[in-house]
PDB file of C-alpha atoms in Angstrom:
ATOM      1  CA  GLU Y   1     148.854  16.271  60.690  1.00  0.00           C
ATOM      2  CA  ILE Y   2     145.474  17.988  61.042  1.00  0.00           C
ATOM      3  CA  VAL Y   3     142.608  15.483  61.162  1.00  0.00           C
ATOM      4  CA  LEU Y   4     139.218  16.643  59.879  1.00  0.00           C
ATOM      5  CA  THR Y   5     135.945  15.154  61.112  1.00  0.00           C
ATOM      6  CA  GLN Y   6     132.698  15.727  59.226  1.00  0.00           C
ATOM      7  CA  SER Y   7     129.197  15.342  60.585  1.00  0.00           C
ATOM      8  CA  PRO Y   8     126.760  13.963  59.986  1.00  0.00           C
ATOM      9  CA  GLY Y   9     127.968  11.148  57.788  1.00  0.00           C
ATOM     10  CA  THR Y  10     124.670  11.215  55.916  1.00  0.00           C
ATOM     11  CA  LEU Y  11     122.050  13.932  55.877  1.00  0.00           C
ATOM     12  CA  SER Y  12     118.560  13.058  54.630  1.00  0.00           C
ATOM     13  CA  LEU Y  13     116.546  16.063  53.526  1.00  0.00           C
ATOM     14  CA  SER Y  14     113.893  17.058  51.012  1.00  0.00           C
ATOM     15  CA  PRO Y  15     114.277  19.439  48.071  1.00  0.00           C
ATOM     16  CA  GLY Y  16     113.740  23.016  49.201  1.00  0.00           C
ATOM     17  CA  GLU Y  17     115.085  22.392  52.703  1.00  0.00           C
ATOM     18  CA  ARG Y  18     118.298  23.725  54.200  1.00  0.00           C
ATOM     19  CA  ALA Y  19     121.375  21.546  54.755  1.00  0.00           C
ATOM     20  CA  THR Y  20     123.958  22.313  57.413  1.00  0.00           C
ATOM     21  CA  LEU Y  21     127.202  20.338  57.207  1.00  0.00           C
ATOM     22  CA  SER Y  22     129.882  20.442  59.881  1.00  0.00           C
ATOM     23  CA  CYS Y  23     133.660  20.079  59.652  1.00  0.00           C
ATOM     24  CA  ARG Y  24     135.813  20.000  62.788  1.00  0.00           C
ATOM     25  CA  ALA Y  25     139.609  20.117  62.807  1.00  0.00           C
ATOM     26  CA  SER Y  26     141.881  18.446  65.375  1.00  0.00           C
ATOM     27  CA  GLN Y  27     143.854  21.686  65.646  1.00  0.00           C
ATOM     28  CA  ASN Y  28     143.594  25.264  64.494  1.00  0.00           C
ATOM     29  CA  VAL Y  29     143.387  25.670  60.705  1.00  0.00           C
ATOM     30  CA  THR Y  30     145.947  28.301  59.757  1.00  0.00           C
ATOM     31  CA  GLY Y  31     144.428  31.424  58.245  1.00  0.00           C
ATOM     32  CA  ASP Y  32     141.021  29.728  58.016  1.00  0.00           C
ATOM     33  CA  SER Y  33     142.435  27.815  55.047  1.00  0.00           C
ATOM     34  CA  LEU Y  34     139.407  25.588  54.772  1.00  0.00           C
ATOM     35  CA  ALA Y  35     137.741  24.549  51.524  1.00  0.00           C
ATOM     36  CA  TRP Y  36     134.617  22.603  50.623  1.00  0.00           C
ATOM     37  CA  TYR Y  37     134.262  20.379  47.561  1.00  0.00           C
ATOM     38  CA  GLN Y  38     131.217  18.799  45.963  1.00  0.00           C
ATOM     39  CA  GLN Y  39     131.570  15.440  44.248  1.00  0.00           C
ATOM     40  CA  ASN Y  40     129.103  13.822  41.888  1.00  0.00           C
ATOM     41  CA  PRO Y  41     129.312  10.052  41.382  1.00  0.00           C
ATOM     42  CA  GLY Y  42     132.050   9.107  38.938  1.00  0.00           C
ATOM     43  CA  GLN Y  43     133.356  12.654  38.671  1.00  0.00           C
ATOM     44  CA  ALA Y  44     136.222  14.687  40.064  1.00  0.00           C
ATOM     45  CA  PRO Y  45     135.518  16.934  43.037  1.00  0.00           C
ATOM     46  CA  ARG Y  46     134.485  20.521  42.353  1.00  0.00           C
ATOM     47  CA  LEU Y  47     135.682  23.446  44.465  1.00  0.00           C
ATOM     48  CA  LEU Y  48     132.725  25.152  46.182  1.00  0.00           C
ATOM     49  CA  MET Y  49     134.136  27.301  48.966  1.00  0.00           C
ATOM     50  CA  TYR Y  50     137.583  28.443  50.088  1.00  0.00           C
ATOM     51  CA  GLY Y  51     138.916  30.593  52.881  1.00  0.00           C
ATOM     52  CA  ALA Y  52     136.030  29.134  54.892  1.00  0.00           C
ATOM     53  CA  SER Y  53     133.469  31.573  53.496  1.00  0.00           C
ATOM     54  CA  LYS Y  54     134.383  32.573  49.933  1.00  0.00           C
ATOM     55  CA  ARG Y  55     132.436  31.062  47.054  1.00  0.00           C
ATOM     56  CA  ALA Y  56     134.391  29.706  44.113  1.00  0.00           C
ATOM     57  CA  THR Y  57     133.640  30.957  40.611  1.00  0.00           C
ATOM     58  CA  GLY Y  58     130.174  30.028  39.422  1.00  0.00           C
ATOM     59  CA  VAL Y  59     128.902  28.708  42.740  1.00  0.00           C
ATOM     60  CA  PRO Y  60     125.356  29.933  43.452  1.00  0.00           C
ATOM     61  CA  ASP Y  61     124.709  32.028  46.532  1.00  0.00           C
ATOM     62  CA  ARG Y  62     122.527  29.262  47.975  1.00  0.00           C
ATOM     63  CA  PHE Y  63     125.876  27.911  49.204  1.00  0.00           C
ATOM     64  CA  SER Y  64     127.542  29.635  52.126  1.00  0.00           C
ATOM     65  CA  GLY Y  65     130.383  28.782  54.446  1.00  0.00           C
ATOM     66  CA  GLY Y  66     131.359  29.910  57.888  1.00  0.00           C
ATOM     67  CA  GLY Y  67     133.420  29.228  60.939  1.00  0.00           C
ATOM     68  CA  SER Y  68     137.011  29.703  62.009  1.00  0.00           C
ATOM     69  CA  GLY Y  69     139.745  28.051  63.991  1.00  0.00           C
ATOM     70  CA  THR Y  70     138.616  24.445  64.354  1.00  0.00           C
ATOM     71  CA  ASP Y  71     134.886  24.545  63.579  1.00  0.00           C
ATOM     72  CA  PHE Y  72     133.458  25.181  60.123  1.00  0.00           C
ATOM     73  CA  THR Y  73     130.094  24.810  58.434  1.00  0.00           C
ATOM     74  CA  LEU Y  74     128.721  24.592  54.923  1.00  0.00           C
ATOM     75  CA  THR Y  75     125.106  25.664  54.504  1.00  0.00           C
ATOM     76  CA  ILE Y  76     123.050  24.904  51.426  1.00  0.00           C
ATOM     77  CA  ASN Y  77     119.757  26.791  51.221  1.00  0.00           C
ATOM     78  CA  ARG Y  78     116.778  25.643  49.164  1.00  0.00           C
ATOM     79  CA  LEU Y  79     118.192  22.258  48.222  1.00  0.00           C
ATOM     80  CA  GLU Y  80     117.891  21.383  44.543  1.00  0.00           C
ATOM     81  CA  PRO Y  81     118.052  17.861  43.049  1.00  0.00           C
ATOM     82  CA  ALA Y  82     121.669  18.380  41.896  1.00  0.00           C
ATOM     83  CA  ASP Y  83     122.736  19.126  45.479  1.00  0.00           C
ATOM     84  CA  PHE Y  84     122.115  15.583  46.691  1.00  0.00           C
ATOM     85  CA  VAL Y  85     125.699  14.339  46.420  1.00  0.00           C
ATOM     86  CA  VAL Y  86     128.808  14.106  48.636  1.00  0.00           C
ATOM     87  CA  TYR Y  87     130.646  17.047  50.197  1.00  0.00           C
ATOM     88  CA  TYR Y  88     134.224  17.089  51.521  1.00  0.00           C
ATOM     89  CA  CYS Y  89     136.021  19.669  53.604  1.00  0.00           C
ATOM     90  CA  GLN Y  90     139.769  20.157  53.220  1.00  0.00           C
ATOM     91  CA  GLN Y  91     142.380  22.162  55.053  1.00  0.00           C
ATOM     92  CA  TYR Y  92     145.196  23.599  52.970  1.00  0.00           C
ATOM     93  CA  GLY Y  93     146.989  25.691  55.569  1.00  0.00           C
ATOM     94  CA  SER Y  94     149.603  23.156  56.577  1.00  0.00           C
ATOM     95  CA  SER Y  95     152.194  21.145  54.678  1.00  0.00           C
ATOM     96  CA  SER Y  96     149.803  18.157  54.532  1.00  0.00           C
ATOM     97  CA  PHE Y  97     146.539  18.886  52.774  1.00  0.00           C
ATOM     98  CA  THR Y  98     144.003  16.712  54.576  1.00  0.00           C
ATOM     99  CA  PHE Y  99     140.406  15.967  53.632  1.00  0.00           C
ATOM    100  CA  GLY Y 100     137.485  15.096  55.851  1.00  0.00           C
ATOM    101  CA  PRO Y 101     135.679  11.763  55.334  1.00  0.00           C
ATOM    102  CA  GLY Y 102     132.731  13.410  53.601  1.00  0.00           C
ATOM    103  CA  THR Y 103     129.022  14.032  54.175  1.00  0.00           C
ATOM    104  CA  ARG Y 104     126.466  12.510  51.834  1.00  0.00           C
ATOM    105  CA  VAL Y 105     123.286  14.519  51.337  1.00  0.00           C
ATOM    106  CA  ASP Y 106     120.445  12.144  50.454  1.00  0.00           C
ATOM    107  CA  ILE Y 107     116.891  12.748  49.304  1.00  0.00           C
ATOM    108  CA  LYS Y 108     114.480  11.890  52.111  1.00  0.00           C
TER     109      LYS Y 108
ATOM    110  CA  GLN L   1     140.300  26.651  28.560  1.00  0.00           C
ATOM    111  CA  VAL L   2     142.211  25.471  31.585  1.00  0.00           C
ATOM    112  CA  GLN L   3     142.227  21.698  31.765  1.00  0.00           C
ATOM    113  CA  LEU L   4     144.091  18.720  33.102  1.00  0.00           C
ATOM    114  CA  VAL L   5     143.924  15.541  31.038  1.00  0.00           C
ATOM    115  CA  GLN L   6     145.070  12.311  32.615  1.00  0.00           C
ATOM    116  CA  SER L   7     146.252   9.032  31.155  1.00  0.00           C
ATOM    117  CA  GLY L   8     143.952   6.049  30.786  1.00  0.00           C
ATOM    118  CA  ALA L   9     142.999   3.256  33.142  1.00  0.00           C
ATOM    119  CA  VAL L  10     145.630   0.689  34.006  1.00  0.00           C
ATOM    120  CA  VAL L  11     145.798  -2.758  35.603  1.00  0.00           C
ATOM    121  CA  LYS L  12     148.912  -3.874  37.469  1.00  0.00           C
ATOM    122  CA  LYS L  13     149.969  -6.872  39.497  1.00  0.00           C
ATOM    123  CA  PRO L  14     150.955  -6.609  43.159  1.00  0.00           C
ATOM    124  CA  GLY L  15     154.592  -5.626  43.544  1.00  0.00           C
ATOM    125  CA  ALA L  16     154.725  -3.834  40.215  1.00  0.00           C
ATOM    126  CA  SER L  17     155.178  -0.102  39.622  1.00  0.00           C
ATOM    127  CA  VAL L  18     153.008   2.351  37.711  1.00  0.00           C
ATOM    128  CA  LYS L  19     153.523   5.814  36.268  1.00  0.00           C
ATOM    129  CA  LEU L  20     150.477   8.017  35.661  1.00  0.00           C
ATOM    130  CA  SER L  21     150.458  11.253  33.710  1.00  0.00           C
ATOM    131  CA  CYS L  22     148.542  14.526  33.829  1.00  0.00           C
ATOM    132  CA  LYS L  23     148.842  17.029  30.989  1.00  0.00           C
ATOM    133  CA  ALA L  24     148.027  20.663  31.703  1.00  0.00           C
ATOM    134  CA  SER L  25     146.838  23.175  29.151  1.00  0.00           C
ATOM    135  CA  GLY L  26     145.269  26.606  28.986  1.00  0.00           C
ATOM    136  CA  TYR L  27     147.508  28.295  31.549  1.00  0.00           C
ATOM    137  CA  ALA L  28     151.170  28.866  32.425  1.00  0.00           C
ATOM    138  CA  PHE L  29     152.217  25.409  33.583  1.00  0.00           C
ATOM    139  CA  THR L  30     155.072  26.521  35.837  1.00  0.00           C
ATOM    140  CA  HIS L  31     152.962  29.068  37.691  1.00  0.00           C
ATOM    141  CA  HIS L  32     150.770  26.686  39.685  1.00  0.00           C
ATOM    142  CA  TYR L  33     151.675  23.910  42.102  1.00  0.00           C
ATOM    143  CA  MET L  34     150.110  20.542  41.314  1.00  0.00           C
ATOM    144  CA  HIS L  35     148.758  17.898  43.679  1.00  0.00           C
ATOM    145  CA  TRP L  36     147.871  14.234  43.405  1.00  0.00           C
ATOM    146  CA  VAL L  37     144.819  12.908  45.254  1.00  0.00           C
ATOM    147  CA  ARG L  38     143.432   9.378  45.208  1.00  0.00           C
ATOM    148  CA  GLN L  39     140.081   7.833  46.009  1.00  0.00           C
ATOM    149  CA  ALA L  40     139.596   4.135  46.693  1.00  0.00           C
ATOM    150  CA  PRO L  41     136.271   2.639  45.549  1.00  0.00           C
ATOM    151  CA  GLY L  42     133.445   3.968  47.717  1.00  0.00           C
ATOM    152  CA  GLN L  43     135.874   5.853  49.933  1.00  0.00           C
ATOM    153  CA  GLY L  44     136.956   9.440  50.581  1.00  0.00           C
ATOM    154  CA  LEU L  45     139.749  11.573  49.194  1.00  0.00           C
ATOM    155  CA  GLU L  46     143.378  11.001  50.184  1.00  0.00           C
ATOM    156  CA  TRP L  47     146.005  13.658  49.490  1.00  0.00           C
ATOM    157  CA  MET L  48     149.222  12.097  48.178  1.00  0.00           C
ATOM    158  CA  GLY L  49     151.620  14.937  47.589  1.00  0.00           C
ATOM    159  CA  ILE L  50     152.540  18.143  45.801  1.00  0.00           C
ATOM    160  CA  ILE L  51     155.011  19.181  43.140  1.00  0.00           C
ATOM    161  CA  ASN L  52     156.231  22.587  42.090  1.00  0.00           C
ATOM    162  CA  PRO L  53     156.251  22.464  38.272  1.00  0.00           C
ATOM    163  CA  SER L  54     158.691  25.359  38.208  1.00  0.00           C
ATOM    164  CA  GLY L  55     161.605  23.861  40.122  1.00  0.00           C
ATOM    165  CA  GLY L  56     160.425  20.279  40.521  1.00  0.00           C
ATOM    166  CA  SER L  57     160.488  20.265  44.323  1.00  0.00           C
ATOM    167  CA  THR L  58     158.119  17.834  45.973  1.00  0.00           C
ATOM    168  CA  PHE L  59     156.510  17.004  49.306  1.00  0.00           C
ATOM    169  CA  TYR L  60     154.750  13.723  49.932  1.00  0.00           C
ATOM    170  CA  ALA L  61     152.206  12.394  52.394  1.00  0.00           C
ATOM    171  CA  GLN L  62     154.063  10.593  55.148  1.00  0.00           C
ATOM    172  CA  THR L  63     152.125   7.356  54.595  1.00  0.00           C
ATOM    173  CA  LEU L  64     153.291   7.125  50.979  1.00  0.00           C
ATOM    174  CA  GLN L  65     156.681   8.829  50.893  1.00  0.00           C
ATOM    175  CA  ASP L  66     158.629   5.579  50.600  1.00  0.00           C
ATOM    176  CA  ARG L  67     156.755   4.487  47.463  1.00  0.00           C
ATOM    177  CA  VAL L  68     155.782   7.648  45.592  1.00  0.00           C
ATOM    178  CA  THR L  69     157.698   9.911  43.224  1.00  0.00           C
ATOM    179  CA  MET L  70     156.262  12.972  41.484  1.00  0.00           C
ATOM    180  CA  THR L  71     158.033  14.516  38.518  1.00  0.00           C
ATOM    181  CA  ARG L  72     157.296  17.050  35.840  1.00  0.00           C
ATOM    182  CA  ASP L  73     158.263  17.770  32.248  1.00  0.00           C
ATOM    183  CA  THR L  74     157.968  21.426  31.372  1.00  0.00           C
ATOM    184  CA  SER L  75     158.413  20.725  27.649  1.00  0.00           C
ATOM    185  CA  THR L  76     155.181  18.725  27.580  1.00  0.00           C
ATOM    186  CA  THR L  77     153.476  20.594  30.468  1.00  0.00           C
ATOM    187  CA  SER L  78     152.907  17.294  32.221  1.00  0.00           C
ATOM    188  CA  VAL L  79     153.251  15.998  35.740  1.00  0.00           C
ATOM    189  CA  TYR L  80     153.778  12.354  36.572  1.00  0.00           C
ATOM    190  CA  LEU L  81     153.020  10.131  39.547  1.00  0.00           C
ATOM    191  CA  GLU L  82     155.041   6.967  40.030  1.00  0.00           C
ATOM    192  CA  LEU L  83     153.948   4.481  42.666  1.00  0.00           C
ATOM    193  CA  THR L  84     156.061   1.420  43.424  1.00  0.00           C
ATOM    194  CA  SER L  85     155.564  -1.887  45.257  1.00  0.00           C
ATOM    195  CA  LEU L  86     151.881  -1.812  44.411  1.00  0.00           C
ATOM    196  CA  LYS L  87     149.369  -3.444  46.755  1.00  0.00           C
ATOM    197  CA  SER L  88     145.695  -4.232  46.327  1.00  0.00           C
ATOM    198  CA  GLU L  89     144.991  -1.300  48.656  1.00  0.00           C
ATOM    199  CA  ASP L  90     146.380   1.036  45.971  1.00  0.00           C
ATOM    200  CA  THR L  91     143.360   0.279  43.783  1.00  0.00           C
ATOM    201  CA  ALA L  92     141.774   3.703  43.377  1.00  0.00           C
ATOM    202  CA  VAL L  93     141.015   6.584  41.077  1.00  0.00           C
ATOM    203  CA  TYR L  94     143.981   8.954  40.973  1.00  0.00           C
ATOM    204  CA  PHE L  95     143.377  12.659  40.366  1.00  0.00           C
ATOM    205  CA  CYS L  96     145.779  15.483  39.624  1.00  0.00           C
ATOM    206  CA  ALA L  97     144.598  18.879  40.839  1.00  0.00           C
ATOM    207  CA  ARG L  98     145.948  22.411  40.497  1.00  0.00           C
ATOM    208  CA  ALA L  99     146.550  24.843  43.340  1.00  0.00           C
ATOM    209  CA  SER L 100     144.543  27.931  42.521  1.00  0.00           C
ATOM    210  CA  SER L 101     146.993  30.781  43.063  1.00  0.00           C
ATOM    211  CA  ARG L 102     150.134  31.551  41.104  1.00  0.00           C
ATOM    212  CA  GLY L 103     153.285  30.546  42.893  1.00  0.00           C
ATOM    213  CA  TRP L 104     151.647  29.583  46.177  1.00  0.00           C
ATOM    214  CA  PRO L 105     151.285  25.981  47.342  1.00  0.00           C
ATOM    215  CA  ASN L 106     148.823  26.515  50.181  1.00  0.00           C
ATOM    216  CA  ASP L 107     145.712  27.157  48.162  1.00  0.00           C
ATOM    217  CA  PRO L 108     142.555  25.212  47.336  1.00  0.00           C
ATOM    218  CA  PHE L 109     142.398  22.956  44.298  1.00  0.00           C
ATOM    219  CA  ASP L 110     140.509  24.798  41.581  1.00  0.00           C
ATOM    220  CA  VAL L 111     141.037  22.542  38.541  1.00  0.00           C
ATOM    221  CA  TRP L 112     140.990  18.740  38.577  1.00  0.00           C
ATOM    222  CA  GLY L 113     141.836  16.093  36.056  1.00  0.00           C
ATOM    223  CA  GLN L 114     139.216  13.534  35.090  1.00  0.00           C
ATOM    224  CA  GLY L 115     140.922  10.808  37.086  1.00  0.00           C
ATOM    225  CA  THR L 116     142.770   7.608  36.221  1.00  0.00           C
ATOM    226  CA  MET L 117     141.551   4.252  37.492  1.00  0.00           C
ATOM    227  CA  LEU L 118     144.329   1.980  38.760  1.00  0.00           C
ATOM    228  CA  VAL L 119     143.466  -1.613  39.563  1.00  0.00           C
ATOM    229  CA  VAL L 120     146.033  -3.710  41.392  1.00  0.00           C
ATOM    230  CA  SER L 121     145.146  -7.370  41.121  1.00  0.00           C
ATOM    231  CA  SER L 122     146.844 -10.689  40.605  1.00  0.00           C
TER     232      SER L 122
END
């Protein structure tokens, strides 16, 4: 099973700043099958990015993803108040669809 | 519109079993694989397994495969999650989620149900 590690656990930033979230896999993620989800408190996760760098429908271009193999990043430019929530990475290239532990983006 | 609507919150005693439902609408039910994901209070997301609504084949997370069964009913466009021998550690919100591409299991989850809270307590 592929284990995903996210860092940092919590990121404290101010509105307008840039957030860079990291996701590292214990082994190569097949076909860069890496997704990012955003989760608001009490709600289901929302798909943000897939294929490491493709934005899901309706996701603003302030969000971008990159990386390949075992190292991936999610970048959020010009943070807005609604962005201060939790983000999870997920690999979907193997038979077990594992999630990372999450990164919380807090208002400094 | 495409949506997944899940059954309501439930409380069970340790050792009991539970069956949760997820009704799909707004798309061709048999065209998209469906997953179950759970989230314990204050914790992260745990993938539980996948079902092919077309043929009913399943694949479960190794940690749960002895206690979990996923089924589907094409007549009601619903998928079901049954979890047996419940423990307090099974207390969580359970989500169903759809794989985004037609006929392909290895895809991101583009539509999610609202979640069902399961509390296991004596």
